[in-house]
XYZ file of C-alpha atoms in Angstrom:
775
model
C 105.541 -72.891 -88.585
C 103.609 -69.781 -89.552
C 102.542 -71.054 -92.960
C 101.596 -74.544 -91.749
C 97.941 -75.527 -91.563
C 97.420 -77.501 -88.353
C 93.688 -78.080 -88.678
C 93.469 -81.204 -90.818
C 93.997 -84.664 -89.369
C 95.057 -86.309 -92.624
C 97.208 -83.661 -94.284
C 100.106 -81.367 -93.542
C 99.718 -78.245 -95.658
C 102.119 -75.408 -96.363
C 100.201 -72.350 -97.491
C 102.513 -69.841 -99.115
C 106.136 -70.223 -100.051
C 108.676 -69.656 -97.268
C 112.241 -69.609 -98.616
C 113.751 -69.046 -95.160
C 112.027 -72.143 -93.811
C 112.503 -74.226 -96.941
C 114.780 -76.836 -95.350
C 112.270 -77.364 -92.546
C 109.523 -78.019 -95.076
C 111.777 -80.305 -97.089
C 112.121 -82.430 -93.944
C 108.413 -82.387 -93.146
C 107.416 -83.385 -96.679
C 109.761 -86.376 -96.912
C 108.537 -89.688 -98.301
C 109.822 -93.244 -97.906
C 108.942 -96.919 -98.175
C 111.367 -98.539 -95.730
C 113.946 -99.165 -98.465
C 114.535 -95.743 -99.940
C 113.111 -92.288 -99.627
C 113.935 -88.643 -99.728
C 113.244 -85.106 -98.733
C 110.440 -82.977 -100.111
C 112.610 -81.090 -102.588
C 111.189 -79.345 -105.637
C 111.362 -81.288 -108.857
C 112.346 -78.204 -110.851
C 115.645 -76.419 -110.250
C 115.869 -74.362 -107.083
C 118.787 -71.988 -106.490
C 117.712 -71.053 -102.965
C 118.716 -72.753 -99.721
C 117.995 -76.454 -99.995
C 119.231 -79.901 -98.980
C 118.472 -82.308 -101.837
C 118.236 -85.782 -100.390
C 117.636 -89.320 -101.680
C 118.640 -92.055 -99.220
C 119.039 -95.803 -99.683
C 118.492 -97.910 -96.577
C 121.523 -99.801 -95.317
C 124.043 -98.258 -97.727
C 126.732 -96.514 -95.709
C 130.213 -95.061 -95.694
C 132.683 -95.158 -92.768
C 133.347 -91.432 -92.428
C 136.709 -91.078 -90.614
C 136.333 -90.070 -86.969
C 136.960 -86.430 -86.183
C 137.848 -85.704 -82.546
C 140.132 -83.244 -80.857
C 141.830 -85.766 -78.598
C 142.107 -89.401 -79.545
C 141.548 -92.005 -76.823
C 142.266 -95.715 -76.962
C 139.125 -97.567 -77.921
C 137.689 -94.847 -80.130
C 136.112 -96.219 -83.305
C 137.898 -95.263 -86.505
C 134.773 -93.946 -88.207
C 131.207 -92.754 -87.868
C 128.930 -94.642 -90.243
C 126.857 -92.434 -92.547
C 123.829 -93.490 -94.547
C 124.555 -91.673 -97.748
C 122.878 -89.033 -99.791
C 122.584 -90.974 -103.038
C 121.911 -90.160 -106.673
C 118.655 -88.251 -107.007
C 115.972 -89.543 -109.375
C 113.531 -86.662 -108.818
C 114.810 -83.670 -110.868
C 112.642 -82.400 -113.733
C 114.150 -79.091 -114.776
C 111.994 -76.748 -116.843
C 112.793 -73.704 -118.952
C 110.017 -71.490 -120.314
C 110.978 -69.522 -123.417
C 114.583 -69.988 -122.328
C 113.985 -68.833 -118.735
C 114.646 -71.469 -116.007
C 111.668 -72.182 -113.781
C 113.162 -71.472 -110.346
C 111.061 -70.400 -107.371
C 114.047 -68.562 -105.922
C 113.988 -66.105 -108.825
C 110.314 -66.157 -109.848
C 107.512 -64.046 -108.428
C 105.255 -66.469 -106.627
C 101.567 -65.664 -106.944
C 100.324 -68.660 -104.970
C 101.911 -71.754 -103.469
C 100.679 -74.850 -101.673
C 102.532 -78.028 -100.689
C 100.599 -80.888 -99.091
C 101.633 -84.150 -97.478
C 98.699 -86.525 -97.876
C 99.371 -88.912 -95.009
C 96.466 -91.218 -95.709
C 97.720 -92.019 -99.209
C 101.458 -91.503 -98.782
C 101.650 -88.779 -101.435
C 103.162 -85.327 -101.758
C 101.499 -82.691 -103.906
C 102.612 -79.204 -104.771
C 100.851 -76.510 -106.745
C 101.832 -72.961 -107.488
C 101.406 -70.061 -109.874
C 104.613 -68.183 -110.626
C 105.661 -65.372 -112.926
C 109.156 -65.833 -114.299
C 111.633 -62.959 -114.808
C 110.757 -62.974 -118.533
C 107.130 -62.150 -117.652
C 105.616 -65.563 -118.420
C 103.172 -66.910 -115.838
C 102.736 -70.656 -115.367
C 100.655 -72.962 -113.212
C 102.313 -76.114 -111.898
C 100.831 -79.174 -110.226
C 103.151 -81.967 -109.040
C 102.313 -85.260 -107.365
C 104.943 -87.669 -106.049
C 104.950 -90.986 -104.213
C 107.497 -93.590 -103.232
C 105.741 -96.893 -103.787
C 104.995 -98.796 -100.601
C 104.245 -101.823 -102.800
C 107.252 -101.824 -105.144
C 110.249 -101.240 -102.913
C 112.519 -99.995 -105.720
C 110.114 -97.552 -107.400
C 109.053 -93.925 -107.146
C 106.763 -91.917 -109.422
C 106.083 -88.274 -110.261
C 103.303 -86.653 -112.267
C 104.275 -83.086 -113.113
C 101.890 -80.758 -114.955
C 102.750 -77.287 -116.229
C 100.329 -74.908 -117.903
C 101.189 -71.477 -119.383
C 98.502 -69.100 -118.171
C 98.277 -66.335 -120.748
C 100.818 -66.876 -123.513
C 101.958 -69.506 -125.964
C 105.374 -70.788 -124.870
C 108.169 -73.149 -125.746
C 109.140 -75.469 -122.912
C 112.397 -77.278 -122.416
C 111.893 -80.315 -120.168
C 114.972 -82.037 -118.756
C 114.526 -85.336 -116.883
C 117.660 -86.061 -114.860
C 119.501 -88.436 -112.551
C 121.983 -86.465 -110.493
C 124.639 -88.347 -108.549
C 126.825 -85.295 -107.982
C 125.838 -85.183 -104.309
C 127.557 -84.956 -100.953
C 126.478 -85.446 -97.359
C 126.175 -82.146 -95.531
C 127.501 -83.852 -92.375
C 130.703 -85.220 -93.928
C 133.465 -84.909 -91.316
C 136.096 -83.832 -93.833
C 133.913 -82.575 -96.719
C 134.774 -85.808 -98.492
C 132.827 -87.221 -101.420
C 131.644 -90.728 -100.683
C 130.909 -91.989 -104.210
C 132.827 -93.129 -107.286
C 131.111 -93.573 -110.616
C 130.893 -97.095 -112.019
C 128.860 -96.389 -115.153
C 126.187 -94.194 -116.681
C 123.912 -94.386 -119.661
C 121.215 -92.208 -121.187
C 118.937 -92.598 -124.206
C 115.966 -90.668 -125.480
C 113.620 -91.295 -122.563
C 115.698 -93.279 -120.056
C 118.900 -93.049 -118.140
C 120.803 -94.454 -115.204
C 123.824 -93.776 -113.042
C 125.678 -96.476 -111.118
C 127.801 -95.341 -108.187
C 130.054 -97.249 -105.798
C 130.701 -96.180 -102.226
C 134.325 -95.653 -101.325
C 135.717 -98.188 -98.826
C 132.464 -100.150 -98.341
C 132.031 -100.828 -102.091
C 128.243 -100.807 -102.210
C 127.110 -100.430 -105.823
C 123.896 -98.490 -106.310
C 121.947 -97.928 -109.489
C 119.536 -95.027 -109.842
C 117.509 -94.951 -113.040
C 114.684 -92.982 -114.588
C 112.232 -93.175 -117.463
C 109.655 -90.616 -118.473
C 106.734 -89.834 -120.751
C 105.329 -86.501 -121.938
C 101.706 -85.725 -122.784
C 99.996 -82.621 -124.159
C 96.298 -82.323 -123.346
C 96.375 -86.023 -122.492
C 98.009 -87.152 -125.731
C 101.353 -88.900 -125.421
C 104.088 -87.205 -127.452
C 106.917 -88.966 -129.249
C 110.196 -88.206 -127.518
C 113.109 -87.068 -129.615
C 115.457 -85.726 -127.025
C 118.886 -84.309 -126.515
C 120.975 -86.312 -124.112
C 123.595 -85.062 -121.727
C 126.198 -86.894 -119.685
C 128.703 -85.739 -117.099
C 130.396 -87.430 -114.209
C 127.669 -89.003 -112.022
C 124.970 -87.253 -114.058
C 122.636 -87.966 -116.993
C 119.795 -85.967 -118.544
C 117.300 -86.377 -121.342
C 115.834 -83.111 -122.642
C 112.818 -82.548 -124.889
C 111.343 -79.378 -126.412
C 107.553 -78.994 -126.229
C 105.342 -76.172 -127.467
C 102.330 -75.264 -125.323
C 99.576 -72.830 -126.120
C 98.106 -70.651 -123.385
C 95.916 -72.840 -121.148
C 97.383 -76.024 -122.593
C 98.747 -78.518 -120.021
C 101.981 -80.421 -120.524
C 102.214 -83.500 -118.310
C 105.521 -85.213 -117.526
C 105.307 -88.623 -115.892
C 108.615 -89.707 -114.464
C 109.493 -93.003 -112.801
C 112.582 -93.525 -110.697
C 114.152 -96.812 -109.598
C 116.874 -97.578 -107.070
C 118.643 -100.898 -106.532
C 121.738 -101.740 -104.494
C 124.295 -104.486 -104.138
C 123.253 -104.745 -100.498
C 120.141 -106.514 -101.769
C 121.439 -108.392 -104.823
C 124.615 -109.070 -106.807
C 126.118 -105.901 -108.229
C 125.773 -107.140 -111.800
C 121.985 -107.332 -111.354
C 121.192 -103.855 -110.087
C 120.853 -102.135 -113.477
C 118.673 -104.970 -114.741
C 116.512 -104.662 -111.640
C 116.012 -100.952 -112.283
C 115.210 -101.558 -115.943
C 112.648 -104.210 -115.024
C 111.042 -101.871 -112.500
C 110.807 -99.082 -115.066
C 109.452 -101.413 -117.767
C 106.764 -102.610 -115.372
C 105.921 -99.058 -114.336
C 105.545 -97.897 -117.934
C 103.377 -100.885 -118.738
C 101.239 -100.523 -115.617
C 100.789 -96.784 -115.799
C 100.768 -94.063 -113.192
C 97.107 -94.386 -112.215
C 97.290 -98.100 -111.431
C 100.579 -97.700 -109.573
C 98.988 -94.931 -107.552
C 95.909 -97.046 -106.814
C 97.911 -99.998 -105.486
C 100.082 -97.651 -103.435
C 97.030 -96.001 -101.911
C 95.463 -99.350 -101.080
C 98.627 -100.455 -99.290
C 98.703 -97.260 -97.252
C 95.036 -97.705 -96.418
C 95.932 -101.102 -94.936
C 98.804 -99.561 -92.964
C 96.444 -97.042 -91.443
C 93.842 -99.705 -90.762
C 96.252 -101.459 -88.382
C 98.175 -98.512 -86.917
C 95.975 -95.413 -86.811
C 95.315 -93.423 -83.645
C 92.141 -91.313 -83.679
C 91.821 -88.388 -81.281
C 88.526 -86.516 -81.133
C 88.387 -82.875 -80.119
C 92.078 -81.990 -80.517
C 93.041 -81.252 -84.143
C 96.644 -80.356 -83.286
C 97.236 -83.649 -81.457
C 95.442 -85.603 -84.186
C 97.552 -84.157 -86.954
C 100.697 -84.564 -84.878
C 100.294 -88.221 -84.047
C 99.272 -89.138 -87.579
C 102.337 -87.351 -88.916
C 104.457 -89.361 -86.494
C 102.828 -92.674 -87.433
C 103.171 -91.855 -91.120
C 106.905 -91.316 -90.822
C 107.369 -94.473 -88.719
C 105.603 -96.550 -91.359
C 107.567 -94.831 -94.132
C 110.873 -95.516 -92.381
C 110.647 -99.176 -91.402
C 108.524 -101.953 -92.873
C 110.213 -104.932 -91.214
C 110.530 -107.054 -94.358
C 114.336 -106.926 -94.461
C 116.189 -108.276 -91.388
C 119.321 -106.289 -92.257
C 117.595 -102.934 -91.823
C 116.847 -100.932 -88.713
C 115.495 -97.507 -87.787
C 117.657 -94.425 -88.189
C 116.864 -91.429 -85.971
C 116.150 -89.295 -89.056
C 114.816 -92.008 -91.350
C 114.778 -90.712 -94.930
C 114.246 -87.093 -93.872
C 117.807 -85.869 -93.301
C 121.369 -86.770 -92.440
C 121.984 -85.876 -88.789
C 123.017 -88.864 -86.639
C 124.178 -90.650 -89.772
C 121.023 -92.726 -90.280
C 122.386 -95.432 -87.981
C 120.924 -97.489 -85.130
C 120.727 -96.269 -81.528
C 119.101 -97.691 -78.373
C 116.053 -95.710 -79.487
C 114.992 -98.758 -81.519
C 114.545 -101.062 -78.545
C 113.506 -98.483 -75.934
C 111.014 -96.488 -78.013
C 110.306 -97.952 -81.452
C 109.771 -101.637 -80.677
C 106.509 -101.100 -78.722
C 104.950 -99.341 -81.724
C 105.768 -102.163 -84.134
C 104.753 -104.821 -81.596
C 101.248 -103.398 -81.447
C 100.752 -102.345 -85.069
C 102.490 -105.023 -87.157
C 102.726 -108.752 -87.520
C 105.137 -110.282 -84.955
C 107.669 -111.026 -87.693
C 108.311 -107.291 -88.090
C 109.351 -106.858 -84.465
C 111.255 -110.112 -84.488
C 113.408 -108.776 -87.301
C 114.478 -105.937 -85.002
C 115.613 -108.523 -82.448
C 117.260 -110.670 -85.100
C 119.197 -107.620 -86.255
C 120.919 -107.530 -82.868
C 121.423 -111.294 -82.723
C 123.172 -111.316 -86.090
C 125.492 -108.630 -84.759
C 126.294 -110.452 -81.516
C 129.784 -111.361 -82.684
C 130.584 -107.709 -83.294
C 129.156 -106.781 -79.878
C 131.532 -109.301 -78.293
C 134.383 -107.797 -80.306
C 133.374 -104.311 -79.132
C 133.522 -105.456 -75.516
C 136.851 -107.154 -76.155
C 138.363 -103.879 -77.349
C 137.523 -102.430 -73.928
C 139.061 -105.344 -72.029
C 136.065 -107.618 -71.444
C 136.465 -111.372 -71.885
C 134.651 -114.720 -71.929
C 132.057 -113.775 -74.528
C 130.853 -110.611 -72.810
C 129.028 -108.316 -75.232
C 128.694 -104.554 -75.282
C 126.308 -103.543 -78.016
C 127.301 -100.300 -79.737
C 125.693 -96.999 -78.956
C 125.745 -96.236 -82.684
C 126.044 -98.786 -85.466
C 124.959 -99.948 -88.862
C 126.816 -103.255 -89.072
C 127.322 -104.131 -85.401
C 130.580 -102.242 -84.993
C 130.650 -99.261 -82.634
C 131.031 -96.017 -84.559
C 130.207 -93.330 -82.006
C 133.124 -91.041 -81.226
C 132.333 -89.189 -78.013
C 133.945 -90.926 -75.036
C 131.142 -90.172 -72.561
C 128.742 -91.959 -74.927
C 130.915 -94.615 -76.560
C 132.429 -95.968 -73.349
C 129.954 -94.932 -70.677
C 126.355 -94.976 -71.929
C 126.196 -98.700 -71.350
C 122.530 -98.790 -70.361
C 121.875 -99.530 -74.039
C 122.775 -103.142 -73.237
C 119.849 -103.237 -70.829
C 117.437 -101.871 -73.436
C 118.417 -104.633 -75.860
C 117.962 -107.314 -73.200
C 114.599 -105.878 -72.158
C 113.454 -105.834 -75.779
C 113.724 -109.633 -75.859
C 111.474 -109.882 -72.796
C 109.098 -107.262 -74.195
C 108.786 -109.106 -77.498
C 108.104 -112.436 -75.797
C 105.522 -111.114 -73.342
C 103.678 -109.338 -76.169
C 103.779 -112.074 -78.801
C 104.032 -115.199 -76.637
C 106.899 -116.375 -78.867
C 109.037 -117.954 -76.148
C 110.911 -119.985 -78.747
C 112.762 -116.810 -79.643
C 114.957 -117.674 -76.672
C 116.085 -120.735 -78.626
C 116.389 -118.749 -81.867
C 119.017 -116.316 -80.652
C 117.515 -114.487 -77.699
C 119.245 -116.604 -75.060
C 122.680 -116.132 -76.601
C 122.218 -112.364 -76.554
C 121.049 -112.394 -72.928
C 123.975 -114.519 -71.766
C 126.513 -112.301 -73.513
C 124.979 -109.133 -72.043
C 124.831 -110.655 -68.553
C 128.496 -111.582 -68.837
C 129.212 -107.939 -69.567
C 127.323 -106.737 -66.491
C 129.045 -109.340 -64.319
C 132.431 -107.958 -65.384
C 131.446 -104.271 -65.423
C 130.509 -104.177 -61.727
C 133.003 -103.893 -58.908
C 132.565 -104.561 -55.198
C 132.623 -101.584 -52.847
C 133.935 -102.453 -49.411
C 132.565 -99.267 -47.779
C 129.103 -99.858 -49.259
C 129.297 -103.648 -49.028
C 127.546 -103.671 -52.373
C 128.225 -104.082 -56.066
C 128.651 -100.779 -57.857
C 128.934 -99.604 -61.481
C 131.373 -96.733 -61.839
C 132.049 -94.210 -64.579
C 128.845 -94.233 -66.598
C 126.463 -91.906 -68.410
C 122.779 -92.612 -67.904
C 119.959 -91.577 -70.214
C 120.517 -88.035 -68.905
C 123.479 -87.067 -71.050
C 123.869 -83.849 -69.041
C 125.782 -85.938 -66.477
C 128.900 -87.817 -67.586
C 131.252 -90.178 -65.790
C 129.034 -90.630 -62.754
C 128.875 -93.571 -60.377
C 125.853 -95.754 -59.781
C 123.349 -94.283 -62.176
C 120.150 -95.738 -60.768
C 118.641 -96.599 -64.149
C 121.801 -98.356 -65.344
C 122.097 -100.369 -62.128
C 118.424 -101.363 -62.222
C 118.733 -102.501 -65.838
C 121.830 -104.552 -64.957
C 120.060 -106.196 -62.019
C 116.993 -106.995 -64.078
C 119.036 -108.461 -66.945
C 121.006 -110.783 -64.665
C 117.808 -112.096 -63.098
C 115.922 -112.447 -66.365
C 118.772 -114.267 -68.090
C 118.783 -116.905 -65.356
C 115.016 -117.291 -65.730
C 115.364 -117.465 -69.526
C 117.911 -120.299 -69.309
C 115.532 -122.279 -67.102
C 112.581 -121.582 -69.417
C 114.582 -122.558 -72.513
C 115.359 -125.922 -70.915
C 111.629 -126.465 -70.356
C 110.839 -125.585 -73.971
C 113.501 -127.757 -75.601
C 116.134 -129.334 -73.322
C 118.393 -130.436 -76.159
C 118.491 -127.116 -77.984
C 118.932 -125.252 -74.719
C 121.828 -127.477 -73.752
C 123.419 -126.927 -77.148
C 123.195 -123.148 -76.665
C 124.696 -123.346 -73.184
C 127.538 -125.527 -74.434
C 128.022 -123.364 -77.516
C 128.730 -120.300 -75.400
C 130.709 -122.358 -72.834
C 128.495 -121.201 -69.969
C 129.587 -122.459 -66.547
C 126.076 -122.496 -65.137
C 126.930 -123.109 -61.505
C 129.679 -120.500 -61.238
C 128.301 -117.827 -63.579
C 124.679 -117.973 -62.471
C 125.743 -117.928 -58.838
C 127.760 -114.772 -59.478
C 124.887 -113.189 -61.403
C 122.503 -113.858 -58.527
C 124.990 -112.497 -55.981
C 125.397 -109.281 -57.964
C 121.663 -108.870 -58.555
C 120.901 -109.299 -54.872
C 123.657 -106.956 -53.757
C 123.827 -104.215 -56.385
C 123.803 -100.681 -55.039
C 120.689 -98.657 -55.889
C 121.167 -95.137 -54.531
C 118.184 -93.463 -52.917
C 117.275 -90.671 -50.539
C 115.154 -92.079 -47.691
C 114.097 -88.627 -46.501
C 112.602 -87.621 -49.834
C 111.630 -91.170 -50.716
C 113.243 -90.914 -54.163
C 115.771 -92.930 -56.105
C 118.921 -90.964 -56.829
C 119.849 -90.438 -60.441
C 123.416 -91.088 -59.357
C 125.146 -91.371 -56.012
C 126.187 -87.703 -55.753
C 123.115 -86.063 -57.243
C 122.111 -84.402 -53.971
C 125.459 -82.600 -53.859
C 124.222 -80.395 -56.684
C 122.404 -77.115 -56.216
C 118.848 -78.370 -56.465
C 117.250 -75.696 -58.602
C 114.253 -76.217 -60.874
C 113.544 -75.220 -64.455
C 111.532 -72.300 -63.109
C 114.809 -70.861 -61.813
C 116.233 -70.713 -65.338
C 116.229 -67.531 -67.385
C 114.153 -68.407 -70.468
C 116.734 -66.544 -72.571
C 119.291 -69.191 -71.577
C 117.259 -72.067 -72.957
C 118.017 -74.464 -74.457
C 120.950 -74.621 -72.060
C 123.073 -76.715 -74.436
C 123.145 -73.703 -76.770
C 123.914 -71.119 -74.080
C 125.923 -72.787 -71.311
C 129.396 -74.270 -71.255
C 129.504 -78.041 -71.034
C 131.247 -77.744 -67.681
C 128.353 -75.699 -66.299
C 125.807 -78.174 -67.631
C 127.589 -81.137 -66.046
C 127.725 -79.435 -62.654
C 124.073 -78.412 -62.766
C 121.110 -80.421 -61.556
C 119.332 -80.049 -64.887
C 118.287 -83.196 -66.697
C 118.274 -83.541 -70.469
C 115.733 -86.359 -70.548
C 113.968 -88.888 -68.339
C 116.488 -90.990 -66.409
C 115.126 -92.352 -63.121
C 111.691 -91.838 -64.637
C 112.723 -93.912 -67.657
C 113.321 -96.820 -65.279
C 110.014 -96.272 -63.504
C 108.255 -96.435 -66.865
C 110.061 -99.613 -67.968
C 109.342 -101.355 -64.654
C 106.159 -99.531 -63.693
C 104.473 -102.695 -62.456
C 107.111 -103.018 -59.724
C 106.443 -99.606 -58.142
C 103.355 -98.217 -56.451
C 101.856 -94.878 -57.403
C 103.236 -93.120 -54.339
C 106.784 -94.079 -55.347
C 106.202 -92.907 -58.910
C 104.633 -89.676 -57.641
C 107.509 -88.788 -55.327
C 110.105 -89.370 -58.025
C 108.069 -87.560 -60.680
C 107.619 -84.538 -58.416
C 111.348 -84.446 -57.690
C 112.764 -84.955 -61.185
C 110.267 -83.507 -63.659
C 110.702 -79.908 -62.413
C 114.453 -80.289 -63.054
C 114.082 -81.728 -66.567
C 114.651 -79.388 -69.494
C 113.424 -81.916 -72.104
C 116.256 -81.089 -74.498
C 116.104 -84.611 -75.858
C 113.232 -85.436 -78.185
C 112.860 -88.750 -76.305
C 111.987 -87.113 -72.993
C 108.397 -85.799 -73.172
C 106.779 -89.146 -73.989
C 108.118 -90.832 -70.840
C 106.772 -88.008 -68.700
C 103.430 -88.125 -70.513
C 102.835 -91.792 -69.664
C 103.770 -91.369 -66.004
C 101.681 -88.212 -65.718
C 98.650 -90.158 -66.973
C 99.291 -92.861 -64.375
C 99.321 -90.143 -61.714
C 96.130 -88.559 -63.012
C 97.896 -85.356 -64.041
C 96.186 -85.089 -67.345
C 97.058 -81.470 -68.082
C 100.772 -82.247 -67.720
C 100.361 -85.470 -69.712
C 98.624 -83.611 -72.523
C 101.309 -80.909 -72.533
C 104.056 -83.525 -72.839
C 102.205 -85.598 -75.419
C 101.490 -82.546 -77.575
C 105.124 -81.483 -77.328
C 106.375 -84.781 -78.716
C 103.546 -85.081 -81.245
C 104.270 -81.680 -82.783
C 108.017 -81.523 -82.166
C 108.817 -81.374 -85.890
C 105.619 -79.844 -87.205
C 106.136 -76.829 -84.934
C 109.948 -76.982 -85.111
C 110.034 -76.881 -81.304
C 113.798 -77.452 -81.060
C 114.625 -75.293 -84.115
C 116.337 -78.260 -85.789
C 113.725 -79.797 -88.089
C 115.748 -78.451 -91.017
C 118.216 -81.289 -90.291
C 115.477 -83.914 -90.548
C 112.578 -85.204 -88.487
C 112.956 -87.021 -85.159
C 111.777 -90.436 -86.328
C 112.607 -92.555 -83.285
C 111.075 -90.080 -80.847
C 107.928 -90.219 -82.984
C 107.434 -93.692 -81.557
C 107.368 -91.976 -78.180
C 104.322 -90.026 -79.343
C 102.539 -93.296 -79.985
C 103.648 -94.581 -76.565
C 102.281 -91.419 -74.930
C 98.924 -91.838 -76.659
C 98.434 -95.619 -76.446
C 100.422 -96.712 -73.385
C 99.709 -93.420 -71.644
C 96.188 -92.210 -72.376
C 95.135 -95.612 -73.736
C 96.365 -97.407 -70.627
C 97.620 -100.293 -72.757
C 100.023 -102.710 -71.033
C 100.865 -106.380 -71.149
C 101.087 -107.853 -67.647
C 101.779 -111.547 -67.014
C 101.094 -112.266 -70.646
C 97.669 -110.612 -70.792
C 96.504 -107.370 -72.355
C 95.357 -104.552 -70.058
C 93.432 -101.471 -71.175
C 92.461 -98.516 -68.991
C 91.891 -95.480 -71.219
C 91.518 -91.918 -69.997
C 90.986 -88.843 -72.146
C 93.053 -85.700 -72.070
C 91.302 -82.396 -71.346
C 89.349 -81.371 -74.433
C 89.390 -84.817 -76.017
C 86.038 -86.356 -76.891
C 87.397 -89.772 -77.865
C 90.523 -91.868 -78.317
C 90.808 -94.774 -80.729
C 93.783 -97.020 -81.452
C 94.771 -100.426 -82.776
C 96.428 -103.153 -80.705
C 97.866 -106.350 -82.151
C 98.451 -108.815 -79.352
C 99.318 -112.505 -79.758
C 97.764 -112.727 -83.242
C 94.562 -110.990 -82.121
C 93.809 -107.591 -83.627
C 91.825 -105.227 -81.448
C 90.340 -101.882 -82.379
C 89.805 -99.835 -79.227
C 87.610 -96.750 -78.893
C 87.189 -94.834 -75.642
C 84.878 -91.953 -74.865
C 84.344 -90.286 -71.509
C 81.618 -92.770 -70.630
C 82.361 -95.959 -72.571
C 85.001 -98.308 -73.914
C 84.454 -100.401 -77.041
C 86.777 -103.237 -78.022
C 86.341 -104.854 -81.419
C 88.221 -108.101 -82.052
C 88.988 -108.061 -85.778
C 90.663 -111.461 -85.843
C 89.920 -115.181 -85.610
C 91.643 -115.378 -82.215
C 89.940 -115.161 -78.827
C 91.963 -113.437 -76.122
C 91.414 -112.206 -72.557
C 91.530 -108.467 -72.017
C 91.669 -106.670 -68.691
C 89.437 -103.597 -68.687
C 90.568 -101.736 -65.640
C 90.448 -104.393 -62.919
C 88.024 -106.701 -64.747
C 89.160 -109.636 -66.895
C 86.976 -110.374 -69.890
C 87.268 -112.781 -72.811
C 86.860 -111.080 -76.169
C 85.856 -113.627 -78.748
C 86.869 -113.808 -82.380
C 85.099 -111.063 -84.364
C 83.256 -110.050 -81.227
C 82.666 -106.537 -79.945
C 82.580 -105.688 -76.255
C 81.218 -102.392 -74.940
C 81.676 -101.306 -71.353
C 80.194 -98.259 -69.673
C 82.793 -96.507 -67.538
C 83.067 -93.584 -65.179
C 85.813 -90.995 -65.450
C 89.133 -91.764 -63.769
C 90.033 -89.509 -60.814
C 92.375 -86.639 -61.635
C 95.241 -85.752 -59.300
């Protein structure tokens, strides 16, 4: 973005107002605390192009499916996390003229996301149409400590004239989702109330009947002195306002402190939500803005202490990865097992705010390494609690005997995606969920998770794979027909290599997990096996037969795995053969042309090589990388990070840095021209993977931590945090040394390159190293 300052590692700064790019900046300046959050809208009225947004985690509406041709098995709805009542508005009139940056002459403007402290500030000088010039400073945060609370400090100063101000503090529930399939309103009003300095609106979602209270309270000060509030009140459907008149002399500052509270019946009984909001506002008023801000800042400081990535010598990459980590921490805190990670978080509405396979494939590694194990376990428990629905989803497609197909898109366990090539065919998501159980256990050592739900999920998924395969007489092998792999630019293909590999791995791991569960607790394991009516002899024998005989297409001449059995029948062009004017191809080509082309939306075979990288030598990875990467258009935000990690493994540091920077700055630079719809939260975890698993060389192999850092061209250092089996390591690499500080009471072994070393509790190990060879 032309007005974006990319030179500071802790802030994102917009210098100068840009009305054409306003929606992009609203996305970039979003705030959240894992429970609610919203876009970086102006507090004062704005008549220009804008998407006001305040979103409450887990509150959704089943928006009726809209498709051109209905097919049996389609879900009836697409779940939407809703744009809720907005607590932020503070509308100002100056001598009767509305303060509106769309109509004012803007003398100066700056908007800053302070990532270190989780705050948004905005300052501007504007001359209104009536000739009055004002200075405004606004500071906002969504408390990371008090999950229901947000706070705003808004200061306005007339520059050169005495003025009369009208200040209107509002709660506005007259909102709609921009992505509503039928332009339908999703809310009904339950109640509203407003008094001199407080107000609330209670709304109920249609169909799902979530009740949500949004409340506000405010104070007004002149030159630091609190003013008595004698206000005019206004009520309309889904709307309340409290308005006060204040005189201000030239140079005199009027400060409005506004607190907002949100509570939902998802968290508590509906008859308690207004009381919860009132209690939050009472506490906020008693505590005061400064103390609330101090505790919020301290909590963010702790978040950064355990999740920061420090890159020396590359300001653009540093700012990018911190922005990504900030949004990940603002989106999911892991303290509520009923919540998950929406692809847009609290920054916008595209993709409905629901759960995809992105959580297990991309987000879980970030939370495993930067949070207590309970946070990641809640992501696994989310899927276990929805196992019954996954079995129902499979049943709708004809599967039996407790087979489970987890949904491609969900918020409550029920499939709600409505494109057949995704809903019915992108079944590799089952493999990602199974692998997440293994990944969690190998990272945390918590094998008892198998007995706490993991084994039931694995068995149900393995039953699905055992029924989804068919036996090919010509190939004398088990095949999986009619699928879509991670590359969504191929639909209804046979034997997608990644899907088949994930199925094989899951069948083998489930058998191992049953055996391990019996070793851990024979009685509980037996109860699980009996509870799911597993015929161990017959079912495990079939699983083993399939795993040993599943077809994995490959090209022996090239020495590459085939993305699907007929991939070589395509015209094997590369991205260099594309006219740049025709990119992105999904915006310029017909879908038919895309499906027939060799072009790849995102890593597919390479996704599998990353997941199972320990099973393949570098020559195998190199051959496949050299074949597929030149044909990948990276039109999925999830793609560059996979390529970055593999490029590091191959010593191709320029390519790795290019891919890592692309994912790190995807939203900041609006690479895909879609940041106006919200930020790409789940792919932000891929940025962390590129930096820490890629350049940091962090892996867990056979239950032990491995580190083998390498720096990108131009980098002077790389630092990151790694939580592993209750040990907390701070890692710093330069071109000649590696320092590992154990910040915990737990001693753990760490592999540094090919050397195993014990790192004691509160010990620091420093190793001199030579540069890794570059390919």
